[in-house]
Short mmCIF file of C-alpha atoms in Angstrom, two decimals:
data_model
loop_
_atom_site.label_atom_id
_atom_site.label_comp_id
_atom_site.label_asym_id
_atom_site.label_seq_id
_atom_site.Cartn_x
_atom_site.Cartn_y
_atom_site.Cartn_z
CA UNK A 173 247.07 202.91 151.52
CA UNK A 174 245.04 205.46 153.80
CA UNK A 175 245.79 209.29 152.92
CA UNK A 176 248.53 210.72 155.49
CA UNK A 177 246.57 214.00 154.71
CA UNK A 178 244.72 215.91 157.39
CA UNK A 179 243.47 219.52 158.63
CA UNK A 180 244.71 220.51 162.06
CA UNK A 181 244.68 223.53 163.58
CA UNK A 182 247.35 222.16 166.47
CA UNK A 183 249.71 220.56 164.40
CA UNK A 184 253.12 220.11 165.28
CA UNK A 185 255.64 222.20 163.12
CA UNK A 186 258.52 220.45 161.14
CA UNK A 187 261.18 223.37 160.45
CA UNK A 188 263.24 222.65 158.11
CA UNK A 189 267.02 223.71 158.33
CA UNK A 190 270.19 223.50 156.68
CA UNK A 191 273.68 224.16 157.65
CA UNK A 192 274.08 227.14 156.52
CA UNK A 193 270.66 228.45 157.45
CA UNK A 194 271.20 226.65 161.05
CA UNK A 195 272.62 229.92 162.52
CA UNK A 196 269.74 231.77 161.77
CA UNK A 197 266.56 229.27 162.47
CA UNK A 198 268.78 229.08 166.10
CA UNK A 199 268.30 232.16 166.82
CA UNK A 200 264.15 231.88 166.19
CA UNK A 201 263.93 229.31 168.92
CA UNK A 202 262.99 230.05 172.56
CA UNK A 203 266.59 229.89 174.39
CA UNK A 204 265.46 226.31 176.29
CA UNK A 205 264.92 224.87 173.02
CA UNK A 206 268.65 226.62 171.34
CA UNK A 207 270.16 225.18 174.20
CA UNK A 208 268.44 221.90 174.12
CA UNK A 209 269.16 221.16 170.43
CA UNK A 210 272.98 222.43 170.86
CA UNK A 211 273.62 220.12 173.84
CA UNK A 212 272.56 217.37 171.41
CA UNK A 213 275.02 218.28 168.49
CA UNK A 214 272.06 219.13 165.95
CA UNK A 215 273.41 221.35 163.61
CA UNK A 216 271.25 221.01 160.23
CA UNK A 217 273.17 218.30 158.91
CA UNK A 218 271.02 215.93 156.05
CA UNK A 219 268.61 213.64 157.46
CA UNK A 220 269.38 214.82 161.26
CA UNK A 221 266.69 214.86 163.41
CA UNK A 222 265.48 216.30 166.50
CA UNK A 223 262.35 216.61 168.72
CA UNK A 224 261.93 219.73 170.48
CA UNK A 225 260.27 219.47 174.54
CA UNK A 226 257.92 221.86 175.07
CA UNK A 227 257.62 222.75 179.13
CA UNK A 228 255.20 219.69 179.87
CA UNK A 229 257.73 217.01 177.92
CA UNK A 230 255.11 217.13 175.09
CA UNK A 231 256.68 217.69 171.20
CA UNK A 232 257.12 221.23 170.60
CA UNK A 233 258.55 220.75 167.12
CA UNK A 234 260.75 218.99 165.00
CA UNK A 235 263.47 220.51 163.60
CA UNK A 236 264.72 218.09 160.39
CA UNK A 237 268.21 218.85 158.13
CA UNK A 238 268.28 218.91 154.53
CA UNK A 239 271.20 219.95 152.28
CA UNK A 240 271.98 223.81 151.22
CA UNK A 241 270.17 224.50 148.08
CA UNK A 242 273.27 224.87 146.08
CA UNK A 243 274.29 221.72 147.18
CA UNK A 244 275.40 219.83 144.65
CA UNK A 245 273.49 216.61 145.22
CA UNK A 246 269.77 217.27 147.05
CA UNK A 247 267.62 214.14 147.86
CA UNK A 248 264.18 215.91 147.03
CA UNK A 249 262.81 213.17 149.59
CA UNK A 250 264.88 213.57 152.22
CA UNK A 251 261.28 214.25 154.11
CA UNK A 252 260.84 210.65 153.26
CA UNK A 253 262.61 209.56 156.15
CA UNK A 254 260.62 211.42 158.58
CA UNK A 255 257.37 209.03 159.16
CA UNK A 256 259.18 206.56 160.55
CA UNK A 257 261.29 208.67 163.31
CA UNK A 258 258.31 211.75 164.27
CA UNK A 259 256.37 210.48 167.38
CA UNK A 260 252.50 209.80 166.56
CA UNK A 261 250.92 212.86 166.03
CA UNK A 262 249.77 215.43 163.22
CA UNK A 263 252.60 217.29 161.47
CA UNK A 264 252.98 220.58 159.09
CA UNK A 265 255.74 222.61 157.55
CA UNK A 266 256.77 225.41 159.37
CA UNK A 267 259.04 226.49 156.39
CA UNK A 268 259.54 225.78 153.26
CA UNK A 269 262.04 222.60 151.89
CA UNK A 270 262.76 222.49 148.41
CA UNK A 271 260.44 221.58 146.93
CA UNK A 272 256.68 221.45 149.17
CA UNK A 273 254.87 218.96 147.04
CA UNK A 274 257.73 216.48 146.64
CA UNK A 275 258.29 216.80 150.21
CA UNK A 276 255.05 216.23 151.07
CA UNK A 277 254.72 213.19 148.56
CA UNK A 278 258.03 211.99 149.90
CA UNK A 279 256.39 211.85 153.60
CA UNK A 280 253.57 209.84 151.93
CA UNK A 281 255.56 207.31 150.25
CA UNK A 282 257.48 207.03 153.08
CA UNK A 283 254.79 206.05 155.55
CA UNK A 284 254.77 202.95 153.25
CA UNK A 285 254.98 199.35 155.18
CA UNK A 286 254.61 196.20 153.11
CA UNK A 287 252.29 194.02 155.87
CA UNK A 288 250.92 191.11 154.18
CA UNK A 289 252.52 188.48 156.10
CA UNK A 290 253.73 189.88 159.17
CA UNK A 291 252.69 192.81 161.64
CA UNK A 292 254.43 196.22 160.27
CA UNK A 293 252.72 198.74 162.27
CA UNK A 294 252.23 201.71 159.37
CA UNK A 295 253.38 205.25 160.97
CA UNK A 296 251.14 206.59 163.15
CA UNK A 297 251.69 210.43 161.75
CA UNK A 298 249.76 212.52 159.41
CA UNK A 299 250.73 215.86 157.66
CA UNK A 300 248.41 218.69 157.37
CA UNK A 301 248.92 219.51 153.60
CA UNK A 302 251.44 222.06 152.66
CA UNK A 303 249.57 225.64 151.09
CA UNK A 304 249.40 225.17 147.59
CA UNK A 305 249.64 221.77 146.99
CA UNK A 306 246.85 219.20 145.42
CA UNK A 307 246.82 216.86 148.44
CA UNK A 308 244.15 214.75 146.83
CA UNK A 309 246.02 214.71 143.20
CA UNK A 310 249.44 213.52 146.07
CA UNK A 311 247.19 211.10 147.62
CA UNK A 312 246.29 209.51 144.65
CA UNK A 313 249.82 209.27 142.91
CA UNK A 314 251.33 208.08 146.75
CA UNK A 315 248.24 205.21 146.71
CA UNK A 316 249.19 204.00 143.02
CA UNK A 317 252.79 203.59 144.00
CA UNK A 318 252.21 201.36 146.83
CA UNK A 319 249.64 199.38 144.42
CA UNK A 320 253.09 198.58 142.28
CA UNK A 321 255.00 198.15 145.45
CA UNK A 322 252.95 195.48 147.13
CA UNK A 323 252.77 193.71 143.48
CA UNK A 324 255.91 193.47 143.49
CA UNK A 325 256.65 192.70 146.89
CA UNK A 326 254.06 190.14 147.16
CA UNK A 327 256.47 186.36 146.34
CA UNK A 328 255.60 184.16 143.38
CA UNK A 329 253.61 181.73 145.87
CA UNK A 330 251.10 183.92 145.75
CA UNK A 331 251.49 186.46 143.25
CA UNK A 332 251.06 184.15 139.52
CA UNK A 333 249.47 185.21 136.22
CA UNK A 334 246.06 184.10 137.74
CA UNK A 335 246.64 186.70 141.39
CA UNK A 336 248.08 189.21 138.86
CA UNK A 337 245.11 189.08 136.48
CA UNK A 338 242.87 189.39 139.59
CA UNK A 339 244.99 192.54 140.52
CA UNK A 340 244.58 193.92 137.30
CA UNK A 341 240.44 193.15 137.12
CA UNK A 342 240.34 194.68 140.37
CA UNK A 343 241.75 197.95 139.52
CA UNK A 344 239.51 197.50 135.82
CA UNK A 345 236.26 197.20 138.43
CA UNK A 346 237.32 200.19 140.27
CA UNK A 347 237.36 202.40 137.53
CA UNK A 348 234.94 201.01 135.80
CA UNK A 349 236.93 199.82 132.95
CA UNK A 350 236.06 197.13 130.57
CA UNK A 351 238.88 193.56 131.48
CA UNK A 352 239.28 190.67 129.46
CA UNK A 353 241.82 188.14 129.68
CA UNK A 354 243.30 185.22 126.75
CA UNK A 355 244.43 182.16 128.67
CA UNK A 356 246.81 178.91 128.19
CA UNK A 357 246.18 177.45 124.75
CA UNK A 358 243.81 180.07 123.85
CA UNK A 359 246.87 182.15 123.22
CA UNK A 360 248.05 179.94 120.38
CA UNK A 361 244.40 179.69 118.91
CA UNK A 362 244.69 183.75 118.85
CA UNK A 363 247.81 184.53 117.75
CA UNK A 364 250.17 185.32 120.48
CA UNK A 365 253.05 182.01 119.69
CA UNK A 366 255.15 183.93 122.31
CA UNK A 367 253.50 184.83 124.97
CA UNK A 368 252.60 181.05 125.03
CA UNK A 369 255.59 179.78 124.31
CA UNK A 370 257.49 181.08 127.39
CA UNK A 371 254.71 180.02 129.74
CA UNK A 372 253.95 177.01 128.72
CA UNK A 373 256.35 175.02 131.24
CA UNK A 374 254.36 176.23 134.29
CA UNK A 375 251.44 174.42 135.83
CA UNK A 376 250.23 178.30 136.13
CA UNK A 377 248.95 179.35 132.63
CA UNK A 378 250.02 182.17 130.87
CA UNK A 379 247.40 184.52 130.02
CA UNK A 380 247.50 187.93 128.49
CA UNK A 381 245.51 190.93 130.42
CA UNK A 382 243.81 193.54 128.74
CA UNK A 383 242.37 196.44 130.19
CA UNK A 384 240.46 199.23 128.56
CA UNK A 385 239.09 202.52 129.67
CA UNK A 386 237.83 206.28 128.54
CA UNK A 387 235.92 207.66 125.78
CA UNK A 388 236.71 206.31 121.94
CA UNK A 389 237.17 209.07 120.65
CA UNK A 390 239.97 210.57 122.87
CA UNK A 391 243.92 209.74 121.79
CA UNK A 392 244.84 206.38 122.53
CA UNK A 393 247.61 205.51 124.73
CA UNK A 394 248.33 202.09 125.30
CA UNK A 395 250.63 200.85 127.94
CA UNK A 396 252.29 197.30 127.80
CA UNK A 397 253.93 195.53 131.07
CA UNK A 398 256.18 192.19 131.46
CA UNK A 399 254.20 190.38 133.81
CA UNK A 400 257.26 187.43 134.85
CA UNK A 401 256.07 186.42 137.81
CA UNK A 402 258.83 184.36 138.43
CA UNK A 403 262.16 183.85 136.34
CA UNK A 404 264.07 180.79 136.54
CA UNK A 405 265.96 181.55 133.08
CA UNK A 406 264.05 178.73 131.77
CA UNK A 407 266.45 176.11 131.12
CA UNK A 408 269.29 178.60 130.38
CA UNK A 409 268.85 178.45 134.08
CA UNK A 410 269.70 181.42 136.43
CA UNK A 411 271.82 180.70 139.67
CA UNK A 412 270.28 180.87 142.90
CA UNK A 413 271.76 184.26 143.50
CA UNK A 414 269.76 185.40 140.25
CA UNK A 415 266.80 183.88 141.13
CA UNK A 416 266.38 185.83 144.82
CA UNK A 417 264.49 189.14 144.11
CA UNK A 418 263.45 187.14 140.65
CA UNK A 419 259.16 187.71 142.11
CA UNK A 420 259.97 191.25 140.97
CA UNK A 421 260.33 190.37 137.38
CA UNK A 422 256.32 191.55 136.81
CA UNK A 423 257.52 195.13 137.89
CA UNK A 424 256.70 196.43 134.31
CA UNK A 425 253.38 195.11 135.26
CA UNK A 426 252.78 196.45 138.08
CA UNK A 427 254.14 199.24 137.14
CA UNK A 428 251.60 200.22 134.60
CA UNK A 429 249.00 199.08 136.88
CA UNK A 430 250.13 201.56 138.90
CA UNK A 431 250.31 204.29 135.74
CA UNK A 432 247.07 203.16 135.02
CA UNK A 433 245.64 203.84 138.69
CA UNK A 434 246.58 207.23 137.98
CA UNK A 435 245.58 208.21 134.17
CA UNK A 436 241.70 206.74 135.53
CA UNK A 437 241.95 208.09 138.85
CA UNK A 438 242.74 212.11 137.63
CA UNK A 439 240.19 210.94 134.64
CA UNK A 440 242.68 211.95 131.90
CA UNK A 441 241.29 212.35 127.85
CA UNK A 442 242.50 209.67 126.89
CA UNK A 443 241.55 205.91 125.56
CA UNK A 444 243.74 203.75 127.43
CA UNK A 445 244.51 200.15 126.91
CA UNK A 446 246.71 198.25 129.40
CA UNK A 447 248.09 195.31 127.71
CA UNK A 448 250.21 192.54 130.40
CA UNK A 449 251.71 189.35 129.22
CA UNK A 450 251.30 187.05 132.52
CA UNK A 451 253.82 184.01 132.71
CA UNK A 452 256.33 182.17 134.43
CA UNK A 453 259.36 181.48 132.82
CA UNK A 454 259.62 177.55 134.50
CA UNK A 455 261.61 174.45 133.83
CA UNK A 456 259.73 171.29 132.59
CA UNK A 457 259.93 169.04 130.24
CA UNK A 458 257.94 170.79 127.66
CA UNK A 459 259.67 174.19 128.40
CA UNK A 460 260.92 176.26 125.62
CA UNK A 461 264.65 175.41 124.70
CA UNK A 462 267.57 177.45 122.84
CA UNK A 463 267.53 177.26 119.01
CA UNK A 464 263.88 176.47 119.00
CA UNK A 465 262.15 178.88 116.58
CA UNK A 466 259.19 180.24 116.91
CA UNK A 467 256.59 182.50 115.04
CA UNK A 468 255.44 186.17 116.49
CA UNK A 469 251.85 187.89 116.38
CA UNK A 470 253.71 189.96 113.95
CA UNK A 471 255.15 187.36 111.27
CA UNK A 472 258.66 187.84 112.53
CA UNK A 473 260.15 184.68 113.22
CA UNK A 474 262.36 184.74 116.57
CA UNK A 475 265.20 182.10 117.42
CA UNK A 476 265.71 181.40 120.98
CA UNK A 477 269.14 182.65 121.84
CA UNK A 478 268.86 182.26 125.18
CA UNK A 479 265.93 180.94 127.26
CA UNK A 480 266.42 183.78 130.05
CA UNK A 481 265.85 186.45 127.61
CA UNK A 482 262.13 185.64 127.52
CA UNK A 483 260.90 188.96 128.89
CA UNK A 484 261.14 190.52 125.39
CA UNK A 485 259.65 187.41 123.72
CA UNK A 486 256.23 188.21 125.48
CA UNK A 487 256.77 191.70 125.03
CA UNK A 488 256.61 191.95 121.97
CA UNK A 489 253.72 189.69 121.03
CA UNK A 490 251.76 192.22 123.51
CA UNK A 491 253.07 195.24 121.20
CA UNK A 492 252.68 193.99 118.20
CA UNK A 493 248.84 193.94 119.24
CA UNK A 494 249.22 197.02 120.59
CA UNK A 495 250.31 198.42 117.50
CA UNK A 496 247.90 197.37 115.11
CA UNK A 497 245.02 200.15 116.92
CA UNK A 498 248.02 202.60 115.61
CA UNK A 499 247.96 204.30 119.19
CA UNK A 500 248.90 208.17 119.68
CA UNK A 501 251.41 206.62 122.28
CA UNK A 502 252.38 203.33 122.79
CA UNK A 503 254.54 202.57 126.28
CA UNK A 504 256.18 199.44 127.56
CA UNK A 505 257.60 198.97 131.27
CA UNK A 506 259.68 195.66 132.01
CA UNK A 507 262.58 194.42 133.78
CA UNK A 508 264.59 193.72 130.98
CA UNK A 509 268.57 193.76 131.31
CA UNK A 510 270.92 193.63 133.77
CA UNK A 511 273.00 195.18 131.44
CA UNK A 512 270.94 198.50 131.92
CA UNK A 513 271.86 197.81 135.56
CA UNK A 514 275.37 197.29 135.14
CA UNK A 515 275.42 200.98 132.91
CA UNK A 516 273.36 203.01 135.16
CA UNK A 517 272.92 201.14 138.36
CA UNK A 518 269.33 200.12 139.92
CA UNK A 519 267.96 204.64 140.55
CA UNK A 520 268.26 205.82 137.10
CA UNK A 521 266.37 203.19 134.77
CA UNK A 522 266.82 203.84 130.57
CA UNK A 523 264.26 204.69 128.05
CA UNK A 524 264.37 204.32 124.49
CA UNK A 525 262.59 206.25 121.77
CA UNK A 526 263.09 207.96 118.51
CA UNK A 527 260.60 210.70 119.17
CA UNK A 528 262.82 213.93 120.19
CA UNK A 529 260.11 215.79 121.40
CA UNK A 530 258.64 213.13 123.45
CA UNK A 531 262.56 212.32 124.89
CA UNK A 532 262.61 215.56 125.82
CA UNK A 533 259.10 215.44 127.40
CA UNK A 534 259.91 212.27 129.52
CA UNK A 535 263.57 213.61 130.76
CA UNK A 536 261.69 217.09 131.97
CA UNK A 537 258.90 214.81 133.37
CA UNK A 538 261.69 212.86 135.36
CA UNK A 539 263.25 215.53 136.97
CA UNK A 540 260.42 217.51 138.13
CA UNK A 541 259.37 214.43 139.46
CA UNK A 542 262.06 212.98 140.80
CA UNK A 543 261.29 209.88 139.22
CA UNK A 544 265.29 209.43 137.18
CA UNK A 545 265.20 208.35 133.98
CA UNK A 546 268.34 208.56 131.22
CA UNK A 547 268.03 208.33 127.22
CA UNK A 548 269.86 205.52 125.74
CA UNK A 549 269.99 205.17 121.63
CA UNK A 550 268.42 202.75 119.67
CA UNK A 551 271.11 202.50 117.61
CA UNK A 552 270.92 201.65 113.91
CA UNK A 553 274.46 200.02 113.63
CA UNK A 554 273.85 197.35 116.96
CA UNK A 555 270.70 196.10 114.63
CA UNK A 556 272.14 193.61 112.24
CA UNK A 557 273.54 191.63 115.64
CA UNK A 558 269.94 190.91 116.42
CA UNK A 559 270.05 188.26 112.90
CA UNK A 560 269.76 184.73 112.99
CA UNK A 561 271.08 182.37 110.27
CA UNK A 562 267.71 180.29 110.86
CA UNK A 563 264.95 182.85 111.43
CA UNK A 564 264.26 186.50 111.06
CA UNK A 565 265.82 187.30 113.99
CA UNK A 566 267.52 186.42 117.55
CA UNK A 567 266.10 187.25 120.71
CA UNK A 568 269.60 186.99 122.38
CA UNK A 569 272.29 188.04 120.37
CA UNK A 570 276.06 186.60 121.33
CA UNK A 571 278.35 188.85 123.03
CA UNK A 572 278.03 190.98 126.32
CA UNK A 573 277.54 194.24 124.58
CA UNK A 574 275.47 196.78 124.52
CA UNK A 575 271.97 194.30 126.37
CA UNK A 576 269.86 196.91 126.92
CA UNK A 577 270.20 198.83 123.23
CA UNK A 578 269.66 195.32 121.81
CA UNK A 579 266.40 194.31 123.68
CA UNK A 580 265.38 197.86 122.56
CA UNK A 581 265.82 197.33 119.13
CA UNK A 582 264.58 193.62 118.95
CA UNK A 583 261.58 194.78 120.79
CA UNK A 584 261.55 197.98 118.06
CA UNK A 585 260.90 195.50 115.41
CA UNK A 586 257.21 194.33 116.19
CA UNK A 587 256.22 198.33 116.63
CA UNK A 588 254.75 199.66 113.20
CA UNK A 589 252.30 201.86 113.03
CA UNK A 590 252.29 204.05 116.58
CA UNK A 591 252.62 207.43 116.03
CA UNK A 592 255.47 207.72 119.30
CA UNK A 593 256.91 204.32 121.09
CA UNK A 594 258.85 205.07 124.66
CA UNK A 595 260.68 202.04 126.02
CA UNK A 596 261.45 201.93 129.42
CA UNK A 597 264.34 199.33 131.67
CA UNK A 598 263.40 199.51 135.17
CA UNK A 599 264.51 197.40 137.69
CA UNK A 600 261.64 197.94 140.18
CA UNK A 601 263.48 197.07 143.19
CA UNK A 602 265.11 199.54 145.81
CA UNK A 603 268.13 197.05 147.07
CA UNK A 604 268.68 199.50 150.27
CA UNK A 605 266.10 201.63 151.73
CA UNK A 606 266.27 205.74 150.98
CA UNK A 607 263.80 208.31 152.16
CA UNK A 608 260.80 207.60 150.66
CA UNK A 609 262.68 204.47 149.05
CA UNK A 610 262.13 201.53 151.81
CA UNK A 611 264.43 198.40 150.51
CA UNK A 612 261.82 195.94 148.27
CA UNK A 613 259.74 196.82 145.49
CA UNK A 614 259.47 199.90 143.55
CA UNK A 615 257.37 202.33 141.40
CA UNK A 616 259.94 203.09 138.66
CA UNK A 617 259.04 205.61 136.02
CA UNK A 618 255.41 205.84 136.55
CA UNK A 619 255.05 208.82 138.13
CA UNK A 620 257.40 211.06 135.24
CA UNK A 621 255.27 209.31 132.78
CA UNK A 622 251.78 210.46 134.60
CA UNK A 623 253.07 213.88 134.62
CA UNK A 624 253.65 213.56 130.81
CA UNK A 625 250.43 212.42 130.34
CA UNK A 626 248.60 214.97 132.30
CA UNK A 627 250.44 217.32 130.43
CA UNK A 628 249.25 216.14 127.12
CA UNK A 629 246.06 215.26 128.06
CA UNK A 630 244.79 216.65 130.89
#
């Protein structure tokens, strides 16, 4: 996505106002302009708008309401919302909001329009970057987030494990990093039973994706996404209501596609690998069925459970690679659970780790960046439900308990030897547009988790 960023000397202000500073900013105004915005009700409330005349009908300025700082609840994008009502034209900020850099990201990610198959005119506004902030470091972060959003927007038709391989060797190119990829039965020959196992049903071939980048001899910091491309639920088969957003269910992917886009782009110190398990979970005749058993990169044997759990089966064939380079940090972003959803809803995704340092690192990380996360517990006494009277373990244990702390912990069992493992549930997926937010796919966690890894490695 093109950079909203530009230097103007005759940009339009955007003043910022909320009710209780309304009084005051009135008073600033030239009285044509007071009595303009009071014969049209504007009074600072959240998300109001209003254009300003100057004498020859042009836009003076913008005056835009956000809530009183010691509101209780303040949308830190609430400037989100205003590419798609300014008038074309370049913008700045008169005053202050919030928080400047958010805002200004927030205006970025909000200029967002997924046009692939059908004209969606993109905003014709620009901001003149706020004083202070690091409009190429926004830039950047605003660009990798639309990379996960059109992923995730783009439909199964033409977004499989081949187009999502492609999307990842791209981005490898780009950057210069080194790609390979392990495809169909080449996945059995080298060791990954599961990844194979759930993809084998589709006439598109799994694959697994592996991207590497940086100097040796900095930390490593590997990052593992569920690539689904599509989810039926395998035979356990989903109903059509299940199935409609189901092209989102390689969010994790492009999710740390879109981590990765950043970690290369700021060139962090670190040695990144980007491990994605590409499949489609499909219904054939030769598809995967429950109580088949089958054997893990890792030794562990895993009984099917349920066919639509099959998100952590490839998962954790990808980590258990992962683990054996014993990384400094080892991350995985999927689309796991509904049952996360049904705890916290689709904003405020879960993550998972027994590192208290790092939990407290990546719930700082969240809130500076607006980017919600919430710590769940891997907890010890929900493990024993993950055993199987036939194999080492379940991948779906009975019950409606407690999904998302049991896909945790089954996908806990293939990770050894990392010195930190973080475990994230998105959803990916805005189901109704926000500021900043517009209704389709979503870059979930990504951004908290760059921030975290600037810190530490900058």
């Amino acid at each position: 996505m093109p950079s909203v960023f530009e230097t103007s000397s005759a940009a339009i202000p955007i003043t910022f106002v909320t009710k209780s500073s309304w009084d005051q900013i009135a008073e600033t105004l030239a009285p044509p302009q007071r009595q303009f915005a009071k014969a049209n009700g504007f009074a600072g409330k959240p998300g109001a708008y209003l254009a300003l005349p100057a004498p020859d009908g042009a836009v003076a300025g913008v005056l835009f309401g956000l809530e009183d700082e010691a509101a209780r609840s303040r949308d830190l994008f609430r400037a989100g919302s205003l590419p798609g009502l300014l008038p074309p034209g370049t913008y700045r900020f008169a005053n202050a909001p919030h928080d400047a850099r958010l805002a200004a990201l927030a205006f970025a990610l909000g200029s967002y329009r997924f046009a692939r198959y059908r004209k969606a005119d993109a905003p014709e506004v620009r901001l003149v970057p706020p004083e202070g902030v690091d409009a190429a470091e926004v830039a950047r972060i605003a660009d990798a987030a639309c990379l996960a959003r059109d992923l995730v927007n783009t439909p199964a038709n033409d977004m499989g494990p081949e187009e999502l391989a492609a999307a990842a060797q791209a981005l490898a190119t780009e950057f210069g990093a080194t790609f390979g990829c392990i495809v169909g039965d080449d996945l059995k020959a080298q060791n990954f039973p599961l990844i194979h196992a759930v993809g084998m049903a589709s006439t598109r071939v799994p694959r697994l994706i592996d991207i590497t980048w940086g100097n040796p001899a900095h930390p490593k910091v590997t990052l593992v996404g569920k690539g689904v491309c599509f989810d039926t639920g395998g035979l356990d088969l989903k109903p059509s209501s299940g199935m409609l957003i189901m092209k989102k269910d390689m969010g994790g992917a492009a999710n740390v596609l879109a981590l990765a886009r950043m970690v290369m782009g700021a060139r962090l110190k670190v040695r990144l690998r980007v491990l994605i398990p590409a499949v489609e979970n499909a219904v054939a005749g030769n598809a995967f069925r429950p109580l088949d058993i089958f054997p893990s990169r890792k030794g562990i044997t895993v009984e099917i459970g349920n066919t639509d759990a099959e998100g952590r089966l490839v998962l954790a064939d990808a980590l258990a690679l992962a683990d054996e380079e014993k990384p400094d940090l080892l991350i995985d972003l999927g689309t796991l659970t509904g049952a996360a959803r049904v705890a916290l809803g689709p904003d405020l995704p879960p993550f998972y780790t027994n590192d208290e340092t790092l939990a407290a690192d990546v719930a700082r990380c969240a809130v500076r960046e607006n980017d919600p996360l919430w710590r769940m517990p891997l907890w010890p006494a929900y493990d024993s439900w993950l055993d199987s009277k036939t194999a080492n373990i379940t991948n779906a244990p009975s019950g409606t308990f407690a999904g998302s702390i049991t896909c945790a912990l089954f996908l806990q069992r293939f990770v050894e030897h990392a010195k930190s493992w973080l475990h994230v549930d998105i959803y990916a997926w805005t189901p109704s547009a926000k500021p900043a937010r517009p209704e389709g796919g979503e870059c979930q966690a990504a951004r908290a988790l760059y921030l975290l890894l600037s810190e530490r490695y900058a």
